[in-house]
């Protein structure tokens, strides 16, 4: 009887230990089947400072904080009156330089005629000198005149090259001012949302002065850290899911980056033991089409969990009880329905 009680007690203790072990394993792995990896992170997007290239005064600021902008949308316009005056002067200098080229070109044509005449006179005087009609000194004088005409022509040709370089310099200055005027219109470099207005109309900014901060919504992602055994099985483009706090559905995503080198995980990772391990940084990106479809719900800084399908586990199903069902296809526009499947 005592033996039965002892065996029963040992069985109870083993069951409790097994339950505790299962609980700990479940908490650490999320209860995922083999072939699926997971990591904690937060939704992130890059911030872009749109700044001036040259010093100037802000003439217009066309966006408000929170505004959604597309690539190429005008965000602000700088005062270009001084640049336009400099451009007009540069164009006038370019026109004057082109006139100088034409003038030197006409002078060269004249010098060529003079050289031709000097060559003919020299040839004639040389013939007459050989016949004894003229003295040799007359032929030498004509030879000197021919050499002088040739030197004057060469000088005119050199003057033409100088004038042409002057045209190039003037046109380059025109191009510089035109580029500066074009750069005075600040446009959105990508699809995103205005996070901050850092300047106001009328403010004078230096070169590189920040006007607005843009949140780049073309690349919304979650950054997680995976140990080497899982990182080596994580391929670019691998299917993933993101589950964030407050959203009932898992967000379809894919792996867009896997770090080629290991690093210590940052301090926000749960425990000291975890921080002491070398991990690989992995980015799980939400497709831009899906971001656009749910643009009003996109918030950065929201914490969540990313789930990644590892290489060789293409047939492993997503566990709906832990990951949740993907966003229903009928809830997506046609452009994103294929991504959610």
PDB file of C-alpha atoms in Angstrom, residues 38-248:
ATOM      1  CA  UNK A  38       9.568  33.886 -33.853  1.00  0.00           C
ATOM      2  CA  UNK A  39      10.941  37.086 -32.380  1.00  0.00           C
ATOM      3  CA  UNK A  40       9.727  40.169 -30.537  1.00  0.00           C
ATOM      4  CA  UNK A  41       9.974  43.607 -32.072  1.00  0.00           C
ATOM      5  CA  UNK A  42       8.105  46.737 -32.955  1.00  0.00           C
ATOM      6  CA  UNK A  43       6.708  48.220 -36.151  1.00  0.00           C
ATOM      7  CA  UNK A  44       9.251  50.641 -37.592  1.00  0.00           C
ATOM      8  CA  UNK A  45       9.725  52.942 -40.571  1.00  0.00           C
ATOM      9  CA  UNK A  46      12.623  55.191 -41.524  1.00  0.00           C
ATOM     10  CA  UNK A  47      12.473  58.924 -40.896  1.00  0.00           C
ATOM     11  CA  UNK A  48      13.704  61.209 -43.672  1.00  0.00           C
ATOM     12  CA  UNK A  49      14.672  64.830 -43.074  1.00  0.00           C
ATOM     13  CA  UNK A  50      13.823  66.933 -46.140  1.00  0.00           C
ATOM     14  CA  UNK A  51      16.323  69.796 -46.087  1.00  0.00           C
ATOM     15  CA  UNK A  52      17.472  72.738 -48.176  1.00  0.00           C
ATOM     16  CA  UNK A  53      20.489  72.356 -50.428  1.00  0.00           C
ATOM     17  CA  UNK A  54      21.420  76.054 -50.434  1.00  0.00           C
ATOM     18  CA  UNK A  55      20.739  78.867 -47.946  1.00  0.00           C
ATOM     19  CA  UNK A  56      17.501  80.774 -48.426  1.00  0.00           C
ATOM     20  CA  UNK A  57      14.144  81.921 -47.105  1.00  0.00           C
ATOM     21  CA  UNK A  58      11.139  79.595 -46.907  1.00  0.00           C
ATOM     22  CA  UNK A  59       8.515  81.053 -49.248  1.00  0.00           C
ATOM     23  CA  UNK A  60       5.808  78.371 -48.942  1.00  0.00           C
ATOM     24  CA  UNK A  61       5.179  75.312 -46.800  1.00  0.00           C
ATOM     25  CA  UNK A  62       2.455  73.277 -48.475  1.00  0.00           C
ATOM     26  CA  UNK A  63       1.944  70.362 -46.078  1.00  0.00           C
ATOM     27  CA  UNK A  64       0.683  69.952 -42.537  1.00  0.00           C
ATOM     28  CA  UNK A  65       1.806  67.476 -39.913  1.00  0.00           C
ATOM     29  CA  UNK A  66       0.101  64.145 -40.468  1.00  0.00           C
ATOM     30  CA  UNK A  67      -0.439  64.745 -44.183  1.00  0.00           C
ATOM     31  CA  UNK A  68      -0.002  61.753 -46.478  1.00  0.00           C
ATOM     32  CA  UNK A  69       2.227  62.483 -49.481  1.00  0.00           C
ATOM     33  CA  UNK A  70       3.300  60.624 -52.589  1.00  0.00           C
ATOM     34  CA  UNK A  71       6.760  60.626 -54.127  1.00  0.00           C
ATOM     35  CA  UNK A  72       7.286  63.894 -56.014  1.00  0.00           C
ATOM     36  CA  UNK A  73       4.637  65.911 -54.150  1.00  0.00           C
ATOM     37  CA  UNK A  74       5.758  69.488 -53.436  1.00  0.00           C
ATOM     38  CA  UNK A  75       6.387  69.972 -49.714  1.00  0.00           C
ATOM     39  CA  UNK A  76       7.896  73.457 -49.620  1.00  0.00           C
ATOM     40  CA  UNK A  77       9.190  76.199 -51.915  1.00  0.00           C
ATOM     41  CA  UNK A  78      12.174  78.435 -51.153  1.00  0.00           C
ATOM     42  CA  UNK A  79      12.441  82.088 -52.207  1.00  0.00           C
ATOM     43  CA  UNK A  80      14.284  82.156 -55.556  1.00  0.00           C
ATOM     44  CA  UNK A  81      14.169  85.861 -56.487  1.00  0.00           C
ATOM     45  CA  UNK A  82      17.889  86.372 -55.938  1.00  0.00           C
ATOM     46  CA  UNK A  83      18.719  83.192 -57.829  1.00  0.00           C
ATOM     47  CA  UNK A  84      16.496  84.244 -60.726  1.00  0.00           C
ATOM     48  CA  UNK A  85      18.347  87.562 -60.955  1.00  0.00           C
ATOM     49  CA  UNK A  86      21.668  85.739 -60.961  1.00  0.00           C
ATOM     50  CA  UNK A  87      20.330  83.385 -63.631  1.00  0.00           C
ATOM     51  CA  UNK A  88      19.309  86.309 -65.849  1.00  0.00           C
ATOM     52  CA  UNK A  89      22.790  87.802 -65.515  1.00  0.00           C
ATOM     53  CA  UNK A  90      24.420  84.439 -66.281  1.00  0.00           C
ATOM     54  CA  UNK A  91      22.272  84.052 -69.409  1.00  0.00           C
ATOM     55  CA  UNK A  92      23.317  87.537 -70.538  1.00  0.00           C
ATOM     56  CA  UNK A  93      26.978  86.628 -69.997  1.00  0.00           C
ATOM     57  CA  UNK A  94      26.457  83.427 -71.989  1.00  0.00           C
ATOM     58  CA  UNK A  95      24.889  85.380 -74.861  1.00  0.00           C
ATOM     59  CA  UNK A  96      27.800  87.868 -74.838  1.00  0.00           C
ATOM     60  CA  UNK A  97      30.295  84.995 -74.883  1.00  0.00           C
ATOM     61  CA  UNK A  98      28.530  83.455 -77.878  1.00  0.00           C
ATOM     62  CA  UNK A  99      28.697  86.827 -79.677  1.00  0.00           C
ATOM     63  CA  UNK A 100      32.431  86.928 -79.009  1.00  0.00           C
ATOM     64  CA  UNK A 101      32.788  83.510 -80.576  1.00  0.00           C
ATOM     65  CA  UNK A 102      30.975  84.713 -83.697  1.00  0.00           C
ATOM     66  CA  UNK A 103      33.113  87.848 -83.790  1.00  0.00           C
ATOM     67  CA  UNK A 104      36.352  85.888 -83.500  1.00  0.00           C
ATOM     68  CA  UNK A 105      35.090  83.474 -86.128  1.00  0.00           C
ATOM     69  CA  UNK A 106      34.641  86.376 -88.581  1.00  0.00           C
ATOM     70  CA  UNK A 107      38.131  87.650 -87.668  1.00  0.00           C
ATOM     71  CA  UNK A 108      39.616  84.244 -88.406  1.00  0.00           C
ATOM     72  CA  UNK A 109      37.992  84.232 -91.843  1.00  0.00           C
ATOM     73  CA  UNK A 110      39.574  87.637 -92.520  1.00  0.00           C
ATOM     74  CA  UNK A 111      42.983  86.439 -91.331  1.00  0.00           C
ATOM     75  CA  UNK A 112      42.758  83.400 -93.583  1.00  0.00           C
ATOM     76  CA  UNK A 113      42.165  85.649 -96.591  1.00  0.00           C
ATOM     77  CA  UNK A 114      45.132  87.814 -95.604  1.00  0.00           C
ATOM     78  CA  UNK A 115      47.335  84.734 -95.237  1.00  0.00           C
ATOM     79  CA  UNK A 116      46.249  83.453 -98.629  1.00  0.00           C
ATOM     80  CA  UNK A 117      47.086  86.828-100.206  1.00  0.00           C
ATOM     81  CA  UNK A 118      50.491  86.906 -98.464  1.00  0.00           C
ATOM     82  CA  UNK A 119      51.261  83.381 -99.700  1.00  0.00           C
ATOM     83  CA  UNK A 120      50.336  84.319-103.270  1.00  0.00           C
ATOM     84  CA  UNK A 121      52.498  87.478-103.174  1.00  0.00           C
ATOM     85  CA  UNK A 122      55.398  85.518-101.776  1.00  0.00           C
ATOM     86  CA  UNK A 123      55.110  82.889-104.490  1.00  0.00           C
ATOM     87  CA  UNK A 124      54.936  85.581-107.172  1.00  0.00           C
ATOM     88  CA  UNK A 125      57.925  87.514-105.812  1.00  0.00           C
ATOM     89  CA  UNK A 126      59.934  84.306-105.546  1.00  0.00           C
ATOM     90  CA  UNK A 127      59.229  83.507-109.210  1.00  0.00           C
ATOM     91  CA  UNK A 128      60.165  87.037-110.315  1.00  0.00           C
ATOM     92  CA  UNK A 129      63.343  86.920-108.238  1.00  0.00           C
ATOM     93  CA  UNK A 130      64.373  83.680-109.900  1.00  0.00           C
ATOM     94  CA  UNK A 131      63.844  85.323-113.308  1.00  0.00           C
ATOM     95  CA  UNK A 132      65.844  88.356-112.217  1.00  0.00           C
ATOM     96  CA  UNK A 133      62.895  90.752-112.508  1.00  0.00           C
ATOM     97  CA  UNK A 134      62.830  91.516-108.760  1.00  0.00           C
ATOM     98  CA  UNK A 135      65.616  91.457-106.223  1.00  0.00           C
ATOM     99  CA  UNK A 136      65.891  88.671-103.648  1.00  0.00           C
ATOM    100  CA  UNK A 137      65.240  91.199-100.879  1.00  0.00           C
ATOM    101  CA  UNK A 138      61.722  91.774-102.206  1.00  0.00           C
ATOM    102  CA  UNK A 139      61.050  88.013-102.011  1.00  0.00           C
ATOM    103  CA  UNK A 140      62.379  87.911 -98.453  1.00  0.00           C
ATOM    104  CA  UNK A 141      60.112  90.811 -97.521  1.00  0.00           C
ATOM    105  CA  UNK A 142      57.096  88.926 -98.899  1.00  0.00           C
ATOM    106  CA  UNK A 143      58.162  85.832 -96.948  1.00  0.00           C
ATOM    107  CA  UNK A 144      58.195  87.893 -93.755  1.00  0.00           C
ATOM    108  CA  UNK A 145      54.732  89.239 -94.519  1.00  0.00           C
ATOM    109  CA  UNK A 146      53.488  85.688 -95.096  1.00  0.00           C
ATOM    110  CA  UNK A 147      54.903  84.513 -91.724  1.00  0.00           C
ATOM    111  CA  UNK A 148      53.302  87.510 -89.992  1.00  0.00           C
ATOM    112  CA  UNK A 149      49.923  86.731 -91.559  1.00  0.00           C
ATOM    113  CA  UNK A 150      50.216  83.116 -90.452  1.00  0.00           C
ATOM    114  CA  UNK A 151      51.059  84.165 -86.880  1.00  0.00           C
ATOM    115  CA  UNK A 152      48.094  86.549 -86.784  1.00  0.00           C
ATOM    116  CA  UNK A 153      45.818  83.715 -87.958  1.00  0.00           C
ATOM    117  CA  UNK A 154      47.126  81.367 -85.252  1.00  0.00           C
ATOM    118  CA  UNK A 155      46.543  84.070 -82.632  1.00  0.00           C
ATOM    119  CA  UNK A 156      42.962  84.490 -83.842  1.00  0.00           C
ATOM    120  CA  UNK A 157      42.412  80.715 -83.652  1.00  0.00           C
ATOM    121  CA  UNK A 158      43.719  80.710 -80.054  1.00  0.00           C
ATOM    122  CA  UNK A 159      41.401  83.609 -79.277  1.00  0.00           C
ATOM    123  CA  UNK A 160      38.521  81.529 -80.655  1.00  0.00           C
ATOM    124  CA  UNK A 161      39.354  78.648 -78.310  1.00  0.00           C
ATOM    125  CA  UNK A 162      39.393  81.090 -75.382  1.00  0.00           C
ATOM    126  CA  UNK A 163      36.026  82.508 -76.408  1.00  0.00           C
ATOM    127  CA  UNK A 164      34.557  79.001 -76.716  1.00  0.00           C
ATOM    128  CA  UNK A 165      35.765  78.143 -73.203  1.00  0.00           C
ATOM    129  CA  UNK A 166      34.134  81.357 -72.049  1.00  0.00           C
ATOM    130  CA  UNK A 167      30.841  80.123 -73.533  1.00  0.00           C
ATOM    131  CA  UNK A 168      31.249  76.800 -71.724  1.00  0.00           C
ATOM    132  CA  UNK A 169      31.865  78.585 -68.418  1.00  0.00           C
ATOM    133  CA  UNK A 170      28.872  80.870 -68.900  1.00  0.00           C
ATOM    134  CA  UNK A 171      26.580  77.971 -69.808  1.00  0.00           C
ATOM    135  CA  UNK A 172      27.819  76.014 -66.781  1.00  0.00           C
ATOM    136  CA  UNK A 173      26.929  78.968 -64.557  1.00  0.00           C
ATOM    137  CA  UNK A 174      23.475  79.115 -66.144  1.00  0.00           C
ATOM    138  CA  UNK A 175      23.030  75.394 -65.490  1.00  0.00           C
ATOM    139  CA  UNK A 176      24.157  75.867 -61.875  1.00  0.00           C
ATOM    140  CA  UNK A 177      21.578  78.584 -61.207  1.00  0.00           C
ATOM    141  CA  UNK A 178      18.842  76.603 -62.944  1.00  0.00           C
ATOM    142  CA  UNK A 179      19.671  73.588 -60.758  1.00  0.00           C
ATOM    143  CA  UNK A 180      19.602  75.718 -57.611  1.00  0.00           C
ATOM    144  CA  UNK A 181      16.212  77.129 -58.588  1.00  0.00           C
ATOM    145  CA  UNK A 182      14.945  73.607 -59.254  1.00  0.00           C
ATOM    146  CA  UNK A 183      16.318  72.440 -55.890  1.00  0.00           C
ATOM    147  CA  UNK A 184      14.459  75.304 -54.219  1.00  0.00           C
ATOM    148  CA  UNK A 185      11.264  73.275 -54.724  1.00  0.00           C
ATOM    149  CA  UNK A 186      11.425  70.571 -52.062  1.00  0.00           C
ATOM    150  CA  UNK A 187       9.552  67.397 -53.005  1.00  0.00           C
ATOM    151  CA  UNK A 188       8.767  64.168 -51.184  1.00  0.00           C
ATOM    152  CA  UNK A 189      11.456  61.546 -51.899  1.00  0.00           C
ATOM    153  CA  UNK A 190       9.025  58.691 -51.243  1.00  0.00           C
ATOM    154  CA  UNK A 191       5.514  57.749 -50.188  1.00  0.00           C
ATOM    155  CA  UNK A 192       4.999  58.666 -46.556  1.00  0.00           C
ATOM    156  CA  UNK A 193       3.442  60.817 -43.877  1.00  0.00           C
ATOM    157  CA  UNK A 194       4.626  64.194 -42.594  1.00  0.00           C
ATOM    158  CA  UNK A 195       5.832  63.649 -39.040  1.00  0.00           C
ATOM    159  CA  UNK A 196       7.110  67.146 -38.152  1.00  0.00           C
ATOM    160  CA  UNK A 197       7.137  70.630 -39.663  1.00  0.00           C
ATOM    161  CA  UNK A 198      10.528  71.981 -38.652  1.00  0.00           C
ATOM    162  CA  UNK A 199      10.314  75.401 -40.326  1.00  0.00           C
ATOM    163  CA  UNK A 200       7.723  78.051 -41.087  1.00  0.00           C
ATOM    164  CA  UNK A 201       7.215  80.390 -44.066  1.00  0.00           C
ATOM    165  CA  UNK A 202       9.522  83.377 -43.796  1.00  0.00           C
ATOM    166  CA  UNK A 203      12.272  81.603 -41.900  1.00  0.00           C
ATOM    167  CA  UNK A 204      15.805  81.889 -43.284  1.00  0.00           C
ATOM    168  CA  UNK A 205      17.621  78.560 -43.319  1.00  0.00           C
ATOM    169  CA  UNK A 206      21.224  77.715 -43.968  1.00  0.00           C
ATOM    170  CA  UNK A 207      22.512  75.047 -46.289  1.00  0.00           C
ATOM    171  CA  UNK A 208      21.116  71.735 -45.076  1.00  0.00           C
ATOM    172  CA  UNK A 209      18.403  73.395 -43.003  1.00  0.00           C
ATOM    173  CA  UNK A 210      15.650  70.888 -42.217  1.00  0.00           C
ATOM    174  CA  UNK A 211      12.137  71.807 -43.337  1.00  0.00           C
ATOM    175  CA  UNK A 212      10.035  68.700 -42.623  1.00  0.00           C
ATOM    176  CA  UNK A 213      10.543  65.163 -41.317  1.00  0.00           C
ATOM    177  CA  UNK A 214       8.887  62.474 -43.408  1.00  0.00           C
ATOM    178  CA  UNK A 215       8.005  58.974 -42.215  1.00  0.00           C
ATOM    179  CA  UNK A 216       8.852  56.593 -45.071  1.00  0.00           C
ATOM    180  CA  UNK A 217       5.824  54.313 -45.395  1.00  0.00           C
ATOM    181  CA  UNK A 218       7.128  52.543 -48.485  1.00  0.00           C
ATOM    182  CA  UNK A 219       9.164  50.318 -46.151  1.00  0.00           C
ATOM    183  CA  UNK A 220       7.295  49.390 -42.967  1.00  0.00           C
ATOM    184  CA  UNK A 221       9.005  46.578 -41.111  1.00  0.00           C
ATOM    185  CA  UNK A 222       9.645  44.810 -37.819  1.00  0.00           C
ATOM    186  CA  UNK A 223      13.185  44.074 -36.710  1.00  0.00           C
ATOM    187  CA  UNK A 224      13.769  40.864 -34.732  1.00  0.00           C
ATOM    188  CA  UNK A 225      16.798  38.871 -33.602  1.00  0.00           C
ATOM    189  CA  UNK A 226      17.206  35.163 -34.291  1.00  0.00           C
ATOM    190  CA  UNK A 227      19.846  32.700 -33.059  1.00  0.00           C
ATOM    191  CA  UNK A 228      22.256  31.195 -35.571  1.00  0.00           C
ATOM    192  CA  UNK A 229      20.399  27.880 -36.127  1.00  0.00           C
ATOM    193  CA  UNK A 230      17.256  29.760 -37.177  1.00  0.00           C
ATOM    194  CA  UNK A 231      19.033  32.643 -38.956  1.00  0.00           C
ATOM    195  CA  UNK A 232      20.886  30.240 -41.250  1.00  0.00           C
ATOM    196  CA  UNK A 233      17.506  28.825 -42.329  1.00  0.00           C
ATOM    197  CA  UNK A 234      15.981  32.251 -42.924  1.00  0.00           C
ATOM    198  CA  UNK A 235      16.019  33.214 -46.593  1.00  0.00           C
ATOM    199  CA  UNK A 236      15.343  36.549 -48.230  1.00  0.00           C
ATOM    200  CA  UNK A 237      11.709  36.708 -49.281  1.00  0.00           C
ATOM    201  CA  UNK A 238      10.695  34.051 -46.763  1.00  0.00           C
ATOM    202  CA  UNK A 239       7.009  34.113 -45.833  1.00  0.00           C
ATOM    203  CA  UNK A 240       6.234  35.708 -42.480  1.00  0.00           C
ATOM    204  CA  UNK A 241       3.412  36.944 -40.282  1.00  0.00           C
ATOM    205  CA  UNK A 242       3.344  39.876 -37.864  1.00  0.00           C
ATOM    206  CA  UNK A 243       1.008  39.969 -34.897  1.00  0.00           C
ATOM    207  CA  UNK A 244       0.812  43.351 -33.159  1.00  0.00           C
ATOM    208  CA  UNK A 245      -0.979  44.355 -30.021  1.00  0.00           C
ATOM    209  CA  UNK A 246      -4.578  45.355 -30.543  1.00  0.00           C
ATOM    210  CA  UNK A 247      -5.052  43.742 -33.976  1.00  0.00           C
ATOM    211  CA  UNK A 248      -6.977  40.487 -34.247  1.00  0.00           C
TER     212      UNK A 248
END
